[in-house]
GROMACS .gro file of C-alpha atoms in nm:
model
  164
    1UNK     CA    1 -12.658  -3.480   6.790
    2UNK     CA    2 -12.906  -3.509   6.550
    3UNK     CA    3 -12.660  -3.655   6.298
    4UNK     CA    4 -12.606  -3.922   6.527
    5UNK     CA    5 -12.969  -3.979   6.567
    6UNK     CA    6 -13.008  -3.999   6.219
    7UNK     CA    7 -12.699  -4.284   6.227
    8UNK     CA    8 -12.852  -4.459   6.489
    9UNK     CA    9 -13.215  -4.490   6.306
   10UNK     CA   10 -13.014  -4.583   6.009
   11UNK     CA   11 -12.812  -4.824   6.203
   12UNK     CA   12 -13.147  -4.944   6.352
   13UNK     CA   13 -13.331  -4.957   5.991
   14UNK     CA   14 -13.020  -5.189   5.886
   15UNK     CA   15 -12.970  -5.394   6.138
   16UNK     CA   16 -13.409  -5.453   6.108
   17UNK     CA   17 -13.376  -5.537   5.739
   18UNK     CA   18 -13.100  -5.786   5.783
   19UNK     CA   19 -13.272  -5.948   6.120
   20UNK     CA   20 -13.548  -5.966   5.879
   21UNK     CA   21 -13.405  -6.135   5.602
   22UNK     CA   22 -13.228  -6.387   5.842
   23UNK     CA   23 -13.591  -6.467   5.998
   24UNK     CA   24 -13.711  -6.496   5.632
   25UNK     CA   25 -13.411  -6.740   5.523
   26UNK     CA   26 -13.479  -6.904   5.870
   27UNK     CA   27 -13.832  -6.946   5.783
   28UNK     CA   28 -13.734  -7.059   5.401
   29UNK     CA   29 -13.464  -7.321   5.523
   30UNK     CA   30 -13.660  -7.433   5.842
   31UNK     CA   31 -14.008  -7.525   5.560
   32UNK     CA   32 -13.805  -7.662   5.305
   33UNK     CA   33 -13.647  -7.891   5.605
   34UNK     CA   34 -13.953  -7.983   5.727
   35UNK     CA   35 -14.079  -8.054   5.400
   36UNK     CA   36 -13.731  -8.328   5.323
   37UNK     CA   37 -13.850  -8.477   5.658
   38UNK     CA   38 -14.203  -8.572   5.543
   39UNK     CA   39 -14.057  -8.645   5.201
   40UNK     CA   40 -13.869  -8.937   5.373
   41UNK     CA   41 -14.133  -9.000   5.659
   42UNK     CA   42 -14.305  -9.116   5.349
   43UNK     CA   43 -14.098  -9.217   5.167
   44UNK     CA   44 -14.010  -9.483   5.480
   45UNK     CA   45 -14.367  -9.591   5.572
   46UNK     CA   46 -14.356  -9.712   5.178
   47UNK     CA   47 -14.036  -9.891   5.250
   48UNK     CA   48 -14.183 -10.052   5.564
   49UNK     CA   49 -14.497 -10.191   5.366
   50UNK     CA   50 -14.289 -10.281   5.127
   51UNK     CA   51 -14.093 -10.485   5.315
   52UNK     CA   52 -14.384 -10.626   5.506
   53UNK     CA   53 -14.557 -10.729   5.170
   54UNK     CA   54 -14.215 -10.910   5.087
   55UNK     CA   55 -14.131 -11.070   5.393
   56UNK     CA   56 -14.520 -11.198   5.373
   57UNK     CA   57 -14.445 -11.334   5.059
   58UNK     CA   58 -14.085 -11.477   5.139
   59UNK     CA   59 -14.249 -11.696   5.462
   60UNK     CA   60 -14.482 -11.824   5.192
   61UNK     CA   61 -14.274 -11.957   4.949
   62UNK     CA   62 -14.061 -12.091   5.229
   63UNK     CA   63 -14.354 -12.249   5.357
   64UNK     CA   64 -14.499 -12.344   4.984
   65UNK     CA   65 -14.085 -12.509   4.927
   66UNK     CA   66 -14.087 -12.697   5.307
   67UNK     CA   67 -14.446 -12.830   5.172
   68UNK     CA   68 -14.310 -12.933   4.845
   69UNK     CA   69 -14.020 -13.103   5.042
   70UNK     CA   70 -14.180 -13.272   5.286
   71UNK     CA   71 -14.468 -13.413   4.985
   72UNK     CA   72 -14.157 -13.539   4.778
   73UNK     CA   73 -14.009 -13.680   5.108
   74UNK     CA   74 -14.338 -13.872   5.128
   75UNK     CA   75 -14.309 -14.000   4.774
   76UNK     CA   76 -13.993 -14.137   4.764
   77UNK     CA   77 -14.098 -14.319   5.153
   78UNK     CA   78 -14.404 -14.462   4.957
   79UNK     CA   79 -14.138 -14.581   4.627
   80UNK     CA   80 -13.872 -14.713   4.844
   81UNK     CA   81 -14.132 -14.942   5.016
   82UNK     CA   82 -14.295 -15.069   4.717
   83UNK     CA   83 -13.960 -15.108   4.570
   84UNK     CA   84 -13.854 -15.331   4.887
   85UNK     CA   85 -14.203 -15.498   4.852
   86UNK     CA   86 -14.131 -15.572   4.473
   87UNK     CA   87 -13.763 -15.693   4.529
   88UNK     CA   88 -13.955 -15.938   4.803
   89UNK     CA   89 -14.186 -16.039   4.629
   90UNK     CA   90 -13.938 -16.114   4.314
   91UNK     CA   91 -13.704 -16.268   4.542
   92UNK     CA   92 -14.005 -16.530   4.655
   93UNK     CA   93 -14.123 -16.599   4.327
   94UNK     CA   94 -13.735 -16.699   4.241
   95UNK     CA   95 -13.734 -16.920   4.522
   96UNK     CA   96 -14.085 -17.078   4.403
   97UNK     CA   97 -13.929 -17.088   4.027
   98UNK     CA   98 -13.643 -17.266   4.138
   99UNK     CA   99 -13.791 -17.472   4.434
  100UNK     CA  100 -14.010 -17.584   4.118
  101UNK     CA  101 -13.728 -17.661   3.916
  102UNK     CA  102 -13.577 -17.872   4.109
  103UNK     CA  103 -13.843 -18.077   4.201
  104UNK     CA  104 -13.921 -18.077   3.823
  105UNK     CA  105 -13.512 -18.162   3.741
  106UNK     CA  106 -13.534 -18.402   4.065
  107UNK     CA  107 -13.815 -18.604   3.855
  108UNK     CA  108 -13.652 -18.608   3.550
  109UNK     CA  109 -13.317 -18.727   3.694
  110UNK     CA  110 -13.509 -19.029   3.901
  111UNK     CA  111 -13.678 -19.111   3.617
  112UNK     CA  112 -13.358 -19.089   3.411
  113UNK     CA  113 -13.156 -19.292   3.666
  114UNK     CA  114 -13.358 -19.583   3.660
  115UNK     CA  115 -13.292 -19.603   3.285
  116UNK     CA  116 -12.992 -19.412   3.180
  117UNK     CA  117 -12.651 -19.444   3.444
  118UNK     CA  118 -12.532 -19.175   3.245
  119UNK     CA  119 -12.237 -19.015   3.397
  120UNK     CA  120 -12.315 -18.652   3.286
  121UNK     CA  121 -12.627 -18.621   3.528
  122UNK     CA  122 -12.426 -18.529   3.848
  123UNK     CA  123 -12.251 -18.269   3.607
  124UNK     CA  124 -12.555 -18.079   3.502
  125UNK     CA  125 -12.725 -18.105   3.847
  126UNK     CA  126 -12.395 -17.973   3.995
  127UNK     CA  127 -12.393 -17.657   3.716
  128UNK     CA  128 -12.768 -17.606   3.807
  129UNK     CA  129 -12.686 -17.539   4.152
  130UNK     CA  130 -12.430 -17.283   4.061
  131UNK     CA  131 -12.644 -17.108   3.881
  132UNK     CA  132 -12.898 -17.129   4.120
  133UNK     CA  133 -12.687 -16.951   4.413
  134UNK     CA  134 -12.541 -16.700   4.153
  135UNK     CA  135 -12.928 -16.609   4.091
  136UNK     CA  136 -13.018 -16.593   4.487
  137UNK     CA  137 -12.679 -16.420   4.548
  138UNK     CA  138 -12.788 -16.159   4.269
  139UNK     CA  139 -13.135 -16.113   4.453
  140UNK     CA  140 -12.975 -16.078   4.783
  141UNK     CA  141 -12.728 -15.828   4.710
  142UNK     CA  142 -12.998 -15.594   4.518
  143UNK     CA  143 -13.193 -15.613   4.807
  144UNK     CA  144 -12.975 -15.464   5.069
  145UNK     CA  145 -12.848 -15.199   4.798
  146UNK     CA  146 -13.227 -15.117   4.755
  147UNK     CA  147 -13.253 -14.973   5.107
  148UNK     CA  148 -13.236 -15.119   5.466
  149UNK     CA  149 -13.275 -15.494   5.342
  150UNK     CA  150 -13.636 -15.512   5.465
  151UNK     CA  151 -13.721 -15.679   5.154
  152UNK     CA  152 -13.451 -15.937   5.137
  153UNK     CA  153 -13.553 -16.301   5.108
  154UNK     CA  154 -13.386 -16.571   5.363
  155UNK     CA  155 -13.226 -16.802   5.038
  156UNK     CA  156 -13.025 -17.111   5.087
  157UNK     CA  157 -12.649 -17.099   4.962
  158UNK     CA  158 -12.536 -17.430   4.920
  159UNK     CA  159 -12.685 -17.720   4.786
  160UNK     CA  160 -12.919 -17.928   4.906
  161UNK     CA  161 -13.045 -17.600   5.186
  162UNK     CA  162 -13.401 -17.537   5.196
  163UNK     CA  163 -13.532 -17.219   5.348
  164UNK     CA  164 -13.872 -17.312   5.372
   0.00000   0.00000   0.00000
């Protein structure tokens, strides 16, 4: 009997020391878990700020590029309507130039007539025509390629039209 006493107290001594070693490996593995979660708690919270800070800083550049776009969008309204403006305003002073001429030629060609029946008159007032409708067909077709045509002028084609 009292061998088996002495068993049992050993049996009791060993199976304390190993319950005891599994609570202290428990204990080890449980801390060095709980410190991996805080490692990556923190680890996380850093990510999130970070990601705040750069989606911050991604809505303003995408705010800074729409406000770029929309400036640029702007300046090339504000050039395209000074450029139809211009191509207006080039297209009247042809028609002045040549309204001019004319008048000027016209003049010359009276003047002429009553002295000089020369044949070659209807010849170069023919070949000033064409040149004349080649120059307003020039401004015309600049002016639609130059946008919507808002800054065409209304020119005559053939001769002997007046527009104004």
């Amino acid at each position: 009997v009292e061998q088996m006493e002495e068993d049992f107290k050993q049996e009791q001594n060993t199976t304390y020391a190993v319950t005891a070693d599994m609570a202290r490996q428990y204990k080890a593995l449980q801390e060095e878990l709980i410190y991996k979660i805080n490692s990556l708690e923190i680890q996380l919270t850093e990510q999130k700020e970070e990601l705040d800070i750069t989606n911050h800083e991604l809505k303003e550049l995408t705010r800074d590029k729409d406000d770029e776009i929309e400036n640029k969008d702007q300046q090339i309204k504000h050039l395209n309507e000074r450029m139809n403006e211009m191509s207006g305003e080039f297209a009247n002073m042809l028609h002045e130039t040549l309204d001019l001429m004319k008048h000027h030629i016209n003049d010359k060609l009276s003047d002429a007539a009553l002295g000089d029946a020369d044949a070659s008159r209807p010849d170069f007032t023919q070949r000033l025509q064409d040149f004349s409708n080649k120059a307003y067909h020039a401004v015309a077709i600049s002016s639609k390629g130059a946008g919507d045509g808002a800054g065409k002028a209304n020119l005559p084609i053939a001769a002997g039209q007046d527009s104004g």
